[in-house]
Coordinates of C-alpha atoms in Angstrom, one line a residue:
Chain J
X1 CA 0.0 0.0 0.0
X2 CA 2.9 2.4 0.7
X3 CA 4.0 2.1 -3.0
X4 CA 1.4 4.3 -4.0
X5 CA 2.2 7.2 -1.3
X6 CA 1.2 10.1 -3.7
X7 CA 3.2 13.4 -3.3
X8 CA 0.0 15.1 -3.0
X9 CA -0.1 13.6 0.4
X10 CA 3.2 14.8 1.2
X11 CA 2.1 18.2 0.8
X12 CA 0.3 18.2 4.1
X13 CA 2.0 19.3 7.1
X14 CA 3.0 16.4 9.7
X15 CA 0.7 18.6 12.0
X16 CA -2.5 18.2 9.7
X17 CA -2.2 14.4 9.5
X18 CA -1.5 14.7 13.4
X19 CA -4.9 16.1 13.8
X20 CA -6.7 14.4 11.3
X21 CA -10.3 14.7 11.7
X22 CA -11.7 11.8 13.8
X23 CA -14.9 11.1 11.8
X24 CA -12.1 11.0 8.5
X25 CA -9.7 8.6 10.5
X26 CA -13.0 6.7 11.5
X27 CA -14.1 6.6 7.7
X28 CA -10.2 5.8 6.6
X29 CA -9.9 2.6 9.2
X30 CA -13.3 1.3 8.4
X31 CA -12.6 1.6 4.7
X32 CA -9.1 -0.4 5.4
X33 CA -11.2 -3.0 7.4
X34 CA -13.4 -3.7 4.6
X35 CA -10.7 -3.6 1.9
X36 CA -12.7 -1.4 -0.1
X37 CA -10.1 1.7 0.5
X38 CA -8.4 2.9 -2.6
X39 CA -4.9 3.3 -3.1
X40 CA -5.2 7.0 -1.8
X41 CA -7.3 6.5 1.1
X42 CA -4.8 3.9 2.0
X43 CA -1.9 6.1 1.4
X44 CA -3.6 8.6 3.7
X45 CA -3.9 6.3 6.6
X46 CA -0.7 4.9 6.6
X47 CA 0.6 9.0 6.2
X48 CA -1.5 9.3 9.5
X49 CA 0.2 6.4 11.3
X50 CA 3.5 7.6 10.3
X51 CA 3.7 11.5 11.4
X52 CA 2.4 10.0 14.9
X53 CA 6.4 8.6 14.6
X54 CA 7.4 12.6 15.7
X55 CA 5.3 12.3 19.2
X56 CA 7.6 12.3 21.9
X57 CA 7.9 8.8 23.3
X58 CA 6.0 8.3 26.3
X59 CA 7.9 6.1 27.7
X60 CA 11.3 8.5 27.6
X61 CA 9.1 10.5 30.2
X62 CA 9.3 8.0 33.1
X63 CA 11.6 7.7 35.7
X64 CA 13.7 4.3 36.3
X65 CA 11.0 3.1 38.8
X66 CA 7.9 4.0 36.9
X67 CA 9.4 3.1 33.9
X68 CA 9.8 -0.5 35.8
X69 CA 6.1 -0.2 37.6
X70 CA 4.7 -0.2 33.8
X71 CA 6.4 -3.3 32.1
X72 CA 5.9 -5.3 35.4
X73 CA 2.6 -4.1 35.7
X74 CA 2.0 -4.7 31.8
X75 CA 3.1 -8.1 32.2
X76 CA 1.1 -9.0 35.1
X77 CA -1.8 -8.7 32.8
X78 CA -0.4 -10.8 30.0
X79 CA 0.3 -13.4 32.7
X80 CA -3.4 -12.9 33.9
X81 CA -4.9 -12.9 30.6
X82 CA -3.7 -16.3 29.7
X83 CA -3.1 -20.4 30.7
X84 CA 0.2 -19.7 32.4
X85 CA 2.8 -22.0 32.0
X86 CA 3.8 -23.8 35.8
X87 CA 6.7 -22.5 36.6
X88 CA 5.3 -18.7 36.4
X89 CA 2.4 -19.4 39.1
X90 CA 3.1 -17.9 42.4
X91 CA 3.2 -20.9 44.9
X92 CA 1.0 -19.8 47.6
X93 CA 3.6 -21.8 49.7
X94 CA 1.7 -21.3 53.6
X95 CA -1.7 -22.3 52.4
X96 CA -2.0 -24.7 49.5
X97 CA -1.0 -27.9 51.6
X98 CA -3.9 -27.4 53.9
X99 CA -6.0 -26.6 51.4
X100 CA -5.5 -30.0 50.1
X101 CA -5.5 -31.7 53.6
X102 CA -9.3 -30.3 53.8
X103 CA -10.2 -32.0 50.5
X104 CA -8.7 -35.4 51.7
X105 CA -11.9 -37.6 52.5
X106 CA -11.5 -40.4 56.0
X107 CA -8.6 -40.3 55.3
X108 CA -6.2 -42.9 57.5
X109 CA -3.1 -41.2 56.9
X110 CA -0.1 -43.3 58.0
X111 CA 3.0 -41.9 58.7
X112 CA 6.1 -43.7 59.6
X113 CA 8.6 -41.8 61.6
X114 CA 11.5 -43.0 62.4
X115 CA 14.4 -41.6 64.5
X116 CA 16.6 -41.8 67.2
X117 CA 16.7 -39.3 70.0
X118 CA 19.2 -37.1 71.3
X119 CA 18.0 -35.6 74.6
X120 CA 15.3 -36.4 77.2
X121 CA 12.0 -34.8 77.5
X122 CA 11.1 -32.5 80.2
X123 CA 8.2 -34.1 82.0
X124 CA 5.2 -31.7 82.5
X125 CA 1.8 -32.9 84.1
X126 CA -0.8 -33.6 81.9
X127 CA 1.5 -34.9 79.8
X128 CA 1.5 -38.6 78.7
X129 CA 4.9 -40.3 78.3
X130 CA 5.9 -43.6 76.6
X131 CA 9.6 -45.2 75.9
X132 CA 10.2 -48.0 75.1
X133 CA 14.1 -50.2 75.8
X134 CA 16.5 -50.7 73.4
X135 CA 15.8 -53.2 71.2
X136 CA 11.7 -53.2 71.9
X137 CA 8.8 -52.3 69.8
X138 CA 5.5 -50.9 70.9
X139 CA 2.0 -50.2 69.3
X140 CA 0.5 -47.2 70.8
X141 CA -2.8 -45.8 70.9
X142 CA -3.4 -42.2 71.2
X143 CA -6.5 -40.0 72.5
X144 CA -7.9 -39.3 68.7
X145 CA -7.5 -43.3 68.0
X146 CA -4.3 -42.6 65.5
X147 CA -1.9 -45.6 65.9
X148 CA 1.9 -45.4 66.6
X149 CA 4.4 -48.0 67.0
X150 CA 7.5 -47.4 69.0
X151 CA 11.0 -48.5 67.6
X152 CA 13.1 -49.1 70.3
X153 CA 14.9 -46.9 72.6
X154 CA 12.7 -44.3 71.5
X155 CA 10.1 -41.5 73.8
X156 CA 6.9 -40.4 72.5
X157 CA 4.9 -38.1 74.5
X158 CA 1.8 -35.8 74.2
X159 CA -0.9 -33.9 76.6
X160 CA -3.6 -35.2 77.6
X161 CA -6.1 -33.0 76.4
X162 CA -5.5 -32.1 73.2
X163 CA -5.9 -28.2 71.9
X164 CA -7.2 -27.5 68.3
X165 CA -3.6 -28.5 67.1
X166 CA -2.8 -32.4 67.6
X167 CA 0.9 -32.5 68.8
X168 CA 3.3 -35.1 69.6
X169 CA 6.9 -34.7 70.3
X170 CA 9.2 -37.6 69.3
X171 CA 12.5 -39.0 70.1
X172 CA 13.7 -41.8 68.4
X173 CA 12.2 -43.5 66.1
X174 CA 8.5 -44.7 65.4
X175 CA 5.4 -46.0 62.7
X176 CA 2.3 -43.4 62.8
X177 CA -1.0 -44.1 61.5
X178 CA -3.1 -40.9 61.9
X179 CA -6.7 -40.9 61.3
X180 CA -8.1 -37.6 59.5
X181 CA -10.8 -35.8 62.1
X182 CA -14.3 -34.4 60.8
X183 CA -13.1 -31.1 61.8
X184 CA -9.6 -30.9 59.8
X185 CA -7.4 -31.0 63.2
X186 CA -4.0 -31.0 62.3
X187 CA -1.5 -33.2 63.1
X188 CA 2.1 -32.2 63.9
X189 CA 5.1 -34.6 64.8
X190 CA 7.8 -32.3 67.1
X191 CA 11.3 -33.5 67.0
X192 CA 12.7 -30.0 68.6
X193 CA 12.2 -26.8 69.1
X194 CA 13.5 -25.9 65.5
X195 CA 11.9 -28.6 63.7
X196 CA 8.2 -30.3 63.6
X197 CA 6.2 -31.6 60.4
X198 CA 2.2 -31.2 59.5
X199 CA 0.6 -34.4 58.1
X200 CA -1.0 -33.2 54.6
X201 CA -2.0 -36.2 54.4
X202 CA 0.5 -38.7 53.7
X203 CA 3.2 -41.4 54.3
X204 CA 6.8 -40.6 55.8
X205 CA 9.4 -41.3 57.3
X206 CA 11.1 -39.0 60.1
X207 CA 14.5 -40.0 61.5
X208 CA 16.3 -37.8 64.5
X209 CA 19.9 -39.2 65.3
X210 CA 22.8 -38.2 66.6
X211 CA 24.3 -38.1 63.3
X212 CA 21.4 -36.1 61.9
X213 CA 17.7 -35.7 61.3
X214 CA 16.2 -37.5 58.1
X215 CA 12.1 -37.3 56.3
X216 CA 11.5 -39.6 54.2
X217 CA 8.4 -39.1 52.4
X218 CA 6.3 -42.1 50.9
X219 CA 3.5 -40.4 49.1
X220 CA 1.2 -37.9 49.8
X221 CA 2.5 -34.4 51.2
X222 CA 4.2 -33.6 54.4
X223 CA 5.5 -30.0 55.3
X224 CA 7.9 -29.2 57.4
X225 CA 8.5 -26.3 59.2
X226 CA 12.2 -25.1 59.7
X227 CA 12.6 -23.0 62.8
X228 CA 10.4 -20.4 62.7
X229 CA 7.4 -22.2 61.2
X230 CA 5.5 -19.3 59.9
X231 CA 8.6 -18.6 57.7
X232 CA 10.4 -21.3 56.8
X233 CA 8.6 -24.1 55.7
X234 CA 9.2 -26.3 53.0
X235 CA 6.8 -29.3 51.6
X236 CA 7.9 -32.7 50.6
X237 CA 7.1 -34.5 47.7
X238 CA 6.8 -37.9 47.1
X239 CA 9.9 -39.9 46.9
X240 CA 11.8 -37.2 48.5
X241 CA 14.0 -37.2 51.5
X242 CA 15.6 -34.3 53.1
X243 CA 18.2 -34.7 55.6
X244 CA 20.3 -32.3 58.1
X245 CA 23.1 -32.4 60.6
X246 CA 22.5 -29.3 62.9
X247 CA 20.6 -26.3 61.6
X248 CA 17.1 -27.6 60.1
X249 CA 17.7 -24.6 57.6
X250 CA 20.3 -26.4 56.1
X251 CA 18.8 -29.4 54.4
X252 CA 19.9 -31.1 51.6
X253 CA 17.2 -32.8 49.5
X254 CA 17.5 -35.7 47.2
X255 CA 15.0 -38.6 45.5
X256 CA 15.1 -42.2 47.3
X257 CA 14.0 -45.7 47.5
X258 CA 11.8 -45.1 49.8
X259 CA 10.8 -48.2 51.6
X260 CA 14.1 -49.1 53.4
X261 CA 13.7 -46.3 55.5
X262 CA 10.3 -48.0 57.1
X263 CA 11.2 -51.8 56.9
X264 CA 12.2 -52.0 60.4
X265 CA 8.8 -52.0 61.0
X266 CA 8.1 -54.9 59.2
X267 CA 11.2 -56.3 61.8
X268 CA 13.3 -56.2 59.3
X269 CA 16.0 -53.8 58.0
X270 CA 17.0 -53.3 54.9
X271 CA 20.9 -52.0 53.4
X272 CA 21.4 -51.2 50.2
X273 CA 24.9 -50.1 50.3
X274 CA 25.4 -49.3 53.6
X275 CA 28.4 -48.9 55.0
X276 CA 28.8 -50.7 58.6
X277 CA 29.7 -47.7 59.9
X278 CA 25.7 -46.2 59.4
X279 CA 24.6 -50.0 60.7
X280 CA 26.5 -49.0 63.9
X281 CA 24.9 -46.2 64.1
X282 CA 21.9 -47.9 63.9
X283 CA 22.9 -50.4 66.4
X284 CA 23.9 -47.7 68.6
X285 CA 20.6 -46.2 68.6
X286 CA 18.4 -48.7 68.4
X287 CA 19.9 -51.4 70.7
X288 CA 22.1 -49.4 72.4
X289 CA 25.4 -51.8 71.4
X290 CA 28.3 -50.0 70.8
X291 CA 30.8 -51.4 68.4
X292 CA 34.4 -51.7 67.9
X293 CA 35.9 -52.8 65.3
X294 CA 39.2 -54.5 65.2
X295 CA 40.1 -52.6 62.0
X296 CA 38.7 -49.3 61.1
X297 CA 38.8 -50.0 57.7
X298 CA 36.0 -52.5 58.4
X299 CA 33.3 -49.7 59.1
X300 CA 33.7 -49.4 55.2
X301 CA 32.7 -52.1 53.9
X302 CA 29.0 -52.2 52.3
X303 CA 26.5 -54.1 52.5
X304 CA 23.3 -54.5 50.9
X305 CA 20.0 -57.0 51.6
X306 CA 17.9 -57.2 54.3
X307 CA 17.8 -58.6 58.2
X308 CA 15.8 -59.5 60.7
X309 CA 15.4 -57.5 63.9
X310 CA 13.5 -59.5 65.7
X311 CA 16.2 -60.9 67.8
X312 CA 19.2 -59.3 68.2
X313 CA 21.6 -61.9 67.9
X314 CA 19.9 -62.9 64.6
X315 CA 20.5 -59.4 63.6
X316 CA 24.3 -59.5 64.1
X317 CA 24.3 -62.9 62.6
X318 CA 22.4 -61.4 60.0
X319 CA 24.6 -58.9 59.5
X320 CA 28.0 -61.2 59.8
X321 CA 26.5 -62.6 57.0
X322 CA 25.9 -59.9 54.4
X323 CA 29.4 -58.3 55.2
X324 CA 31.8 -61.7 56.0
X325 CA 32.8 -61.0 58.9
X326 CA 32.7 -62.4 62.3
X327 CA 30.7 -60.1 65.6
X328 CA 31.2 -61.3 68.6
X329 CA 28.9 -59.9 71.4
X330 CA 29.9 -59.2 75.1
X331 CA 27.2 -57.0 76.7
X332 CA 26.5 -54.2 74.9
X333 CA 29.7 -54.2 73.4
X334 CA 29.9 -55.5 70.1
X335 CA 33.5 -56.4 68.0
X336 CA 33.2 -56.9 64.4
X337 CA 36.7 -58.5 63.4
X338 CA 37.8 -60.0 59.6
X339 CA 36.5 -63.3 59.1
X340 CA 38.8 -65.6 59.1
X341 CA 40.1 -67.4 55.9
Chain Q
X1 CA 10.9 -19.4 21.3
X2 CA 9.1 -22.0 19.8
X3 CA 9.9 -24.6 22.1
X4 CA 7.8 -22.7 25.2
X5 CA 10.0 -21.8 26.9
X6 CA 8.7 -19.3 29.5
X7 CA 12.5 -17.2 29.9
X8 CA 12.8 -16.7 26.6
X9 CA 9.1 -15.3 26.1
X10 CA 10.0 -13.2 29.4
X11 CA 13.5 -11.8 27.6
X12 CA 11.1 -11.3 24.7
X13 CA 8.8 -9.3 26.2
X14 CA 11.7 -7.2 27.8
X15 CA 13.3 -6.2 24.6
X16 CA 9.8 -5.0 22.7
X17 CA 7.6 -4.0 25.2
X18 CA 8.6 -0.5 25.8
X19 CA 9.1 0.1 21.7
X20 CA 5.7 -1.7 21.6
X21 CA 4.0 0.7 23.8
X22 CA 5.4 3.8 23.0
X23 CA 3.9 3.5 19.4
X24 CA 1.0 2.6 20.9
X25 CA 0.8 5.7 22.5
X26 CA 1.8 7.9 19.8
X27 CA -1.3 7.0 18.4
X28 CA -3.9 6.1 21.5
X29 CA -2.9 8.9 23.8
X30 CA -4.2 6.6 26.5
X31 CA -2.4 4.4 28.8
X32 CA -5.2 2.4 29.4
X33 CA -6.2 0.8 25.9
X34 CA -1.7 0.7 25.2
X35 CA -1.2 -1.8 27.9
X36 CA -4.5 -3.0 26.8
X37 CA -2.9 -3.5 23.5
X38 CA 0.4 -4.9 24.6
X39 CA -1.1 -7.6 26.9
X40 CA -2.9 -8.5 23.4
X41 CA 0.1 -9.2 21.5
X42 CA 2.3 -11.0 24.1
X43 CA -0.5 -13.5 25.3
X44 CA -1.4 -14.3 21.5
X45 CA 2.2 -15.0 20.8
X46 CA 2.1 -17.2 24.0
X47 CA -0.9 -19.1 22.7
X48 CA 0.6 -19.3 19.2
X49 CA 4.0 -20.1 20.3
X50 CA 3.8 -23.6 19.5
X51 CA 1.9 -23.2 16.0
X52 CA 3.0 -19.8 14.7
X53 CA 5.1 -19.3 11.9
X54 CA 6.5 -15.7 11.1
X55 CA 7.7 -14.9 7.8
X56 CA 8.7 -12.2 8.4
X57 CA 11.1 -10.9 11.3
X58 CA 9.7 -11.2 14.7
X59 CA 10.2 -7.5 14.9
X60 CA 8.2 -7.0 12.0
X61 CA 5.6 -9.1 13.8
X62 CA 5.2 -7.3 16.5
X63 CA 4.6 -3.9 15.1
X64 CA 2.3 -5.2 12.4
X65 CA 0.4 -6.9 14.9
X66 CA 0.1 -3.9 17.1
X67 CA -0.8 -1.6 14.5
X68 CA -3.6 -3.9 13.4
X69 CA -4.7 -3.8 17.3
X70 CA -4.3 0.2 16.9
X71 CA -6.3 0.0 14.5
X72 CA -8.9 -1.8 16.1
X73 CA -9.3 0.2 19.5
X74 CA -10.0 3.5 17.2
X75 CA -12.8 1.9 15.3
X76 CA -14.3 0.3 18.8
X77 CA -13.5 4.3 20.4
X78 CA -16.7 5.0 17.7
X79 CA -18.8 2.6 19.2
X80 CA -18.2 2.8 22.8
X81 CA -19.6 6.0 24.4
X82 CA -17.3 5.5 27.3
X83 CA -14.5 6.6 24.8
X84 CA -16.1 8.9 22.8
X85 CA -15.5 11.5 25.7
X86 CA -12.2 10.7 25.7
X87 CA -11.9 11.4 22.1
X88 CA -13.4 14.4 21.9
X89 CA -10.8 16.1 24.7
X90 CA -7.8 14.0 22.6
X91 CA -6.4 17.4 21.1
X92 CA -5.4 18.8 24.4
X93 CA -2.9 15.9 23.8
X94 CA -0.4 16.7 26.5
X95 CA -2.6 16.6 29.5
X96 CA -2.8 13.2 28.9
X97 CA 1.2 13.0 29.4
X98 CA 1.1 14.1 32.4
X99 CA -1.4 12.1 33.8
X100 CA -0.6 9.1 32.7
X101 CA 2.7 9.4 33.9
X102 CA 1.7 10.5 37.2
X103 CA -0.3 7.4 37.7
X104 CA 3.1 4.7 37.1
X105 CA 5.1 6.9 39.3
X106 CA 2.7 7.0 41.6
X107 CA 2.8 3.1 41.8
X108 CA 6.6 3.4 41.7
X109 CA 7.0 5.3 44.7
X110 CA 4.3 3.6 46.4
X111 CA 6.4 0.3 45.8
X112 CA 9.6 1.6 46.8
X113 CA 8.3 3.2 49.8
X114 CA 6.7 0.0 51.1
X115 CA 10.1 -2.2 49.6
X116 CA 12.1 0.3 51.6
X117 CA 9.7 -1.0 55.1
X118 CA 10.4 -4.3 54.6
X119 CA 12.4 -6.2 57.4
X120 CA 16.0 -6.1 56.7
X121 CA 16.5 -10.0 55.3
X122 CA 13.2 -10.2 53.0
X123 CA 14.2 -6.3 51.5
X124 CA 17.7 -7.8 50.7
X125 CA 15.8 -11.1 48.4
X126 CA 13.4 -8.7 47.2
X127 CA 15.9 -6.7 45.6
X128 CA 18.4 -8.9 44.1
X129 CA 15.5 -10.6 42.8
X130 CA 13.7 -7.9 41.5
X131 CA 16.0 -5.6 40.5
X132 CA 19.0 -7.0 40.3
X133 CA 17.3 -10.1 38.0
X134 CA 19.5 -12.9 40.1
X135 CA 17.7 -16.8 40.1
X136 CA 16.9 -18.2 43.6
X137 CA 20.0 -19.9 43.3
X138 CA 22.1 -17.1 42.3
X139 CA 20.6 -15.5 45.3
X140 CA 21.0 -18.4 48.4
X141 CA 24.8 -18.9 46.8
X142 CA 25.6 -15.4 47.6
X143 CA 23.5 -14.9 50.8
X144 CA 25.0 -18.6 51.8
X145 CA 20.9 -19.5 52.7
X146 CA 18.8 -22.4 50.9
X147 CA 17.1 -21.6 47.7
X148 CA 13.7 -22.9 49.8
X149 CA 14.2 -20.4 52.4
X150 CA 15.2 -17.8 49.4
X151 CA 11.3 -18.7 48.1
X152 CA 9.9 -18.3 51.0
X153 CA 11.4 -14.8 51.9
X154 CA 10.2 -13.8 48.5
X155 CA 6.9 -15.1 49.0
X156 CA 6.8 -13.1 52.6
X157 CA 7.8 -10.1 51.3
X158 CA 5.2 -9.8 48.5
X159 CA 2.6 -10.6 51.2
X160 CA 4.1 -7.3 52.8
X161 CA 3.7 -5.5 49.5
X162 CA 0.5 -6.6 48.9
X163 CA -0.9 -5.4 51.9
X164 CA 0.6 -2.2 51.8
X165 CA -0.4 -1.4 48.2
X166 CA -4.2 -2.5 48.7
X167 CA -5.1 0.6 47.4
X168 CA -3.5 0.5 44.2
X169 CA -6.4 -1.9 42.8
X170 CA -4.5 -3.7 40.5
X171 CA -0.8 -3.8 42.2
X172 CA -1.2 -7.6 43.8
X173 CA -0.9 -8.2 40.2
X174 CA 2.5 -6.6 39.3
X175 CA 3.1 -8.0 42.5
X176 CA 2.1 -11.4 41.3
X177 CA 4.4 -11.8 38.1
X178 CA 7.6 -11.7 40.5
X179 CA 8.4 -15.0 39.4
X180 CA 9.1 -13.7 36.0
X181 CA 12.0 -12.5 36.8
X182 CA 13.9 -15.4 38.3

């Protein structure tokens, strides 16, 4: 259409075309619309797009800030005006786990957690304590009919009357199976003061030891709040385990077979190349045997398959087995030594 | 572009937009229908992204596709009364200007008052997010915190901002696009 851009055109001032007449500009667009414009009416419009090229550019008139308000305001509304893609919706991180939790129906939610504790609880009246011995299991039964079984050497206590929020604190190591209330009551597993999780509705695993704290999350959703729970929470997802040493803030996260991690419920445990140095950790934690090994080098070795707990000596035996060599047991003191040739 | 990916529609939008919207305005005079216009092209060539093919330069795109939507809101100015007014004062361009430009630095210093109020640790995120254009993980490397606890700053501090900005109608949603610029 440009080709035809008669001189006669070029004759008016920049100004005129500026302030075309409304009705004309009207009459040129609708013309244009319709394709029924000639090659002058079409020169004309396009004559009136191009002087608007000499208006000062709006956007030259805005400071740094405003300038920054408008395209993040403009793009706000592109975002809202459209199917966004994932990764550009705000995750409304503090509510969209509850929201969830509400829409899960009767649910029986278990929850394994497993751990081993580090301090004693203080006692408080009201307050409903239960350990159980190295080495021992226990199925308990708590006020709102969830289910928990003790791993041994292990301290799970709670008040008697419960408040809106269900809370237990946990050291050690244990198997939960909460049962959803009509009224949406959460459900909250305390480890310390810096660290707790809310049931979302799911399967985990929790694990408190000396050596560190460890979730292991089955299915559903679990979140965890970090310290200051208002702030820092963080929500598991399937398959995932996070771990930490010290600070709860300091997590790493990775993707795990998940099932290990419960199996000593099942009175068994199961190793998939794990070094004897974590199965003496366990032993230390969980029976309370300390072990010494006649060669440090020992603690190394991996092993992988799965024993029985139900009997300790079968365990060691067990765990002779899997890693040739020999443990010999004297008390609570256990020696692993090379097996002979 | 065509494979969807969100960054590079994000980069896009930050190289045109402001060329995009200036000629809108050159003709329009109103900020209203030229951010009306930009959302327009930028969501269509989301939805297209996939399907489109542009023979000519993506540049040349853009403006032919906002002229055509130029176009468009001047013939519906004829029919809608609401605009007519608006026409009829359109010679006494420059008052428009003025306004208009009041109204985003209004927003601006609204924001930056209300980012300067925020605690200490969430201003810090904030701003080398916002400003400074850094990814969560650029940001908990150099503040030495986890990229979750980077998220969840963020998300507190645009709380703050959204609460302090309630009267600005519309500024939970410049608000809302902060993950843009990750």
């Amino acid at each position: 259409m440009a080709v035809t851009a008669p001189e006669c055109y070029s004759i008016k001032s920049e100004e005129a075309y500026r302030r075309m007449d409304k009705d004309r500009l009207q009459y040129l667009l609708e013309q244009d619309k319709n394709g029924q414009n000639s090659p002058e009416e079409a020169a004309e419009l396009e004559a009136w797009y191009l002087s608007a090229e000499s208006r000062p550019a709006f956007t030259e008139s805005l400071s740094a800030d405003g300038l920054s308000a408008l395209e993040g305001k403009i793009f706000a509304r592109i975002e809202a005006a459209q199917p966004v893609p994932q990764e550009w919706n705000v995750p409304s991180v503090n509510r969209s786990g509850w929201f969830n939790w509400r829409g899960i129906a009767a649910a029986v939610l278990l929850l394994v957690v497993a751990g081993i504790g580090m301090y004693m609880f203080q006692r408080q009246n009201g307050r409903i304590v239960e350990r159980t011995a190295f080495g021992e299991t226990r199925v308990l039964t708590l006020p709102d009919g969830s289910e928990v079984t003790l791993n041994g050497n292990s301290v799970l206590s709670y008040d008697r009357e419960w408040p809106e929020l269900r809370e237990v604190k946990l050291e050690g190591e244990g198997y939960f199976k909460v049962v959803h209330t009509k009224d949406h009551r959460k459900f909250r597993v305390r480890t310390g003061d810096d660290f707790s999780l809310d049931v979302l509705g799911t399967q985990f695993n929790i694990s408190k030891r000396e050596s560190g704290t460890r979730i292991v999350l089955d299915e559903g959703k679990v979140r965890c709040n970090l310290g200051d729970s208002e702030r820092d929470t963080l929500v598991l997802k399937p398959g995932e385990m996070i771990r930490f040493t010290k600070k709860p803030t300091d997590y790493q996260r990775e993707r795990v077979e998940t099932g290990r991690y419960s199996a000593w419920k099942e009175h068994k445990l199961v190793f998939k190349n794990t070094s004897l140095r974590e199965v003496a950790a366990i032993l230390q934690d969980t029976y309370g045997l300390e072990t010494e090994a006649g060669n440090p080098e020992l603690l190394d070795r991996q092993i992988s398959g799965s024993v029985p707990t139900d009997n300790v000596e079968l365990l060691l035996e067990g765990i002779a087995e899997a890693s040739a060599v020999t443990i010999s047991r004297d008390g609570n003191q256990i020696v692993i030594a090379p097996r002979a040739e | 572009m065509r494979t969807g990916d969100s960054d590079a529609f994000a980069a896009l939008y930050r190289k045109y937009w402001r060329r995009l919207f200036d000629a809108a305005y050159r003709r329009l005079l109103l900020r209203e229908e030229c951010e009306e216009i930009i959302q327009e092209i930028f969501t269509d060539l989301w939805t297209k992204r996939e399907t489109l093919l542009i023979s000519v330069s993506l540049e040349a795109y853009l403006f032919g596709a906002s002229r055509y939507s130029i176009y468009n809101h001047i013939r519906s100015r004829k029919i809608r009364e609401a605009y007519l007014e608006h026409w009829l004062k359109t010679p006494g361009e420059e008052g428009n200007y003025i306004e208009d430009r009041l109204h985003y630095e209004e927003l601006a210093s609204a924001l930056e008052k209300s980012i300067e109020n925020l605690p200490e640790k969430l201003r810090k995120v904030y701003v080398l997010s916002r400003k400074e254009h850094l990814t969560y993980k650029e940001i908990a490397e150099q503040e030495q915190i986890p990229v979750d606890t980077v998220e969840k700053q963020m998300g507190r501090a645009l709380k703050i901002l959204r609460d302090n900005l309630k009267e600005f109608a519309w500024a939970w949603l410049v608000l809302a696009l902060w993950d843009l610029y990750r």
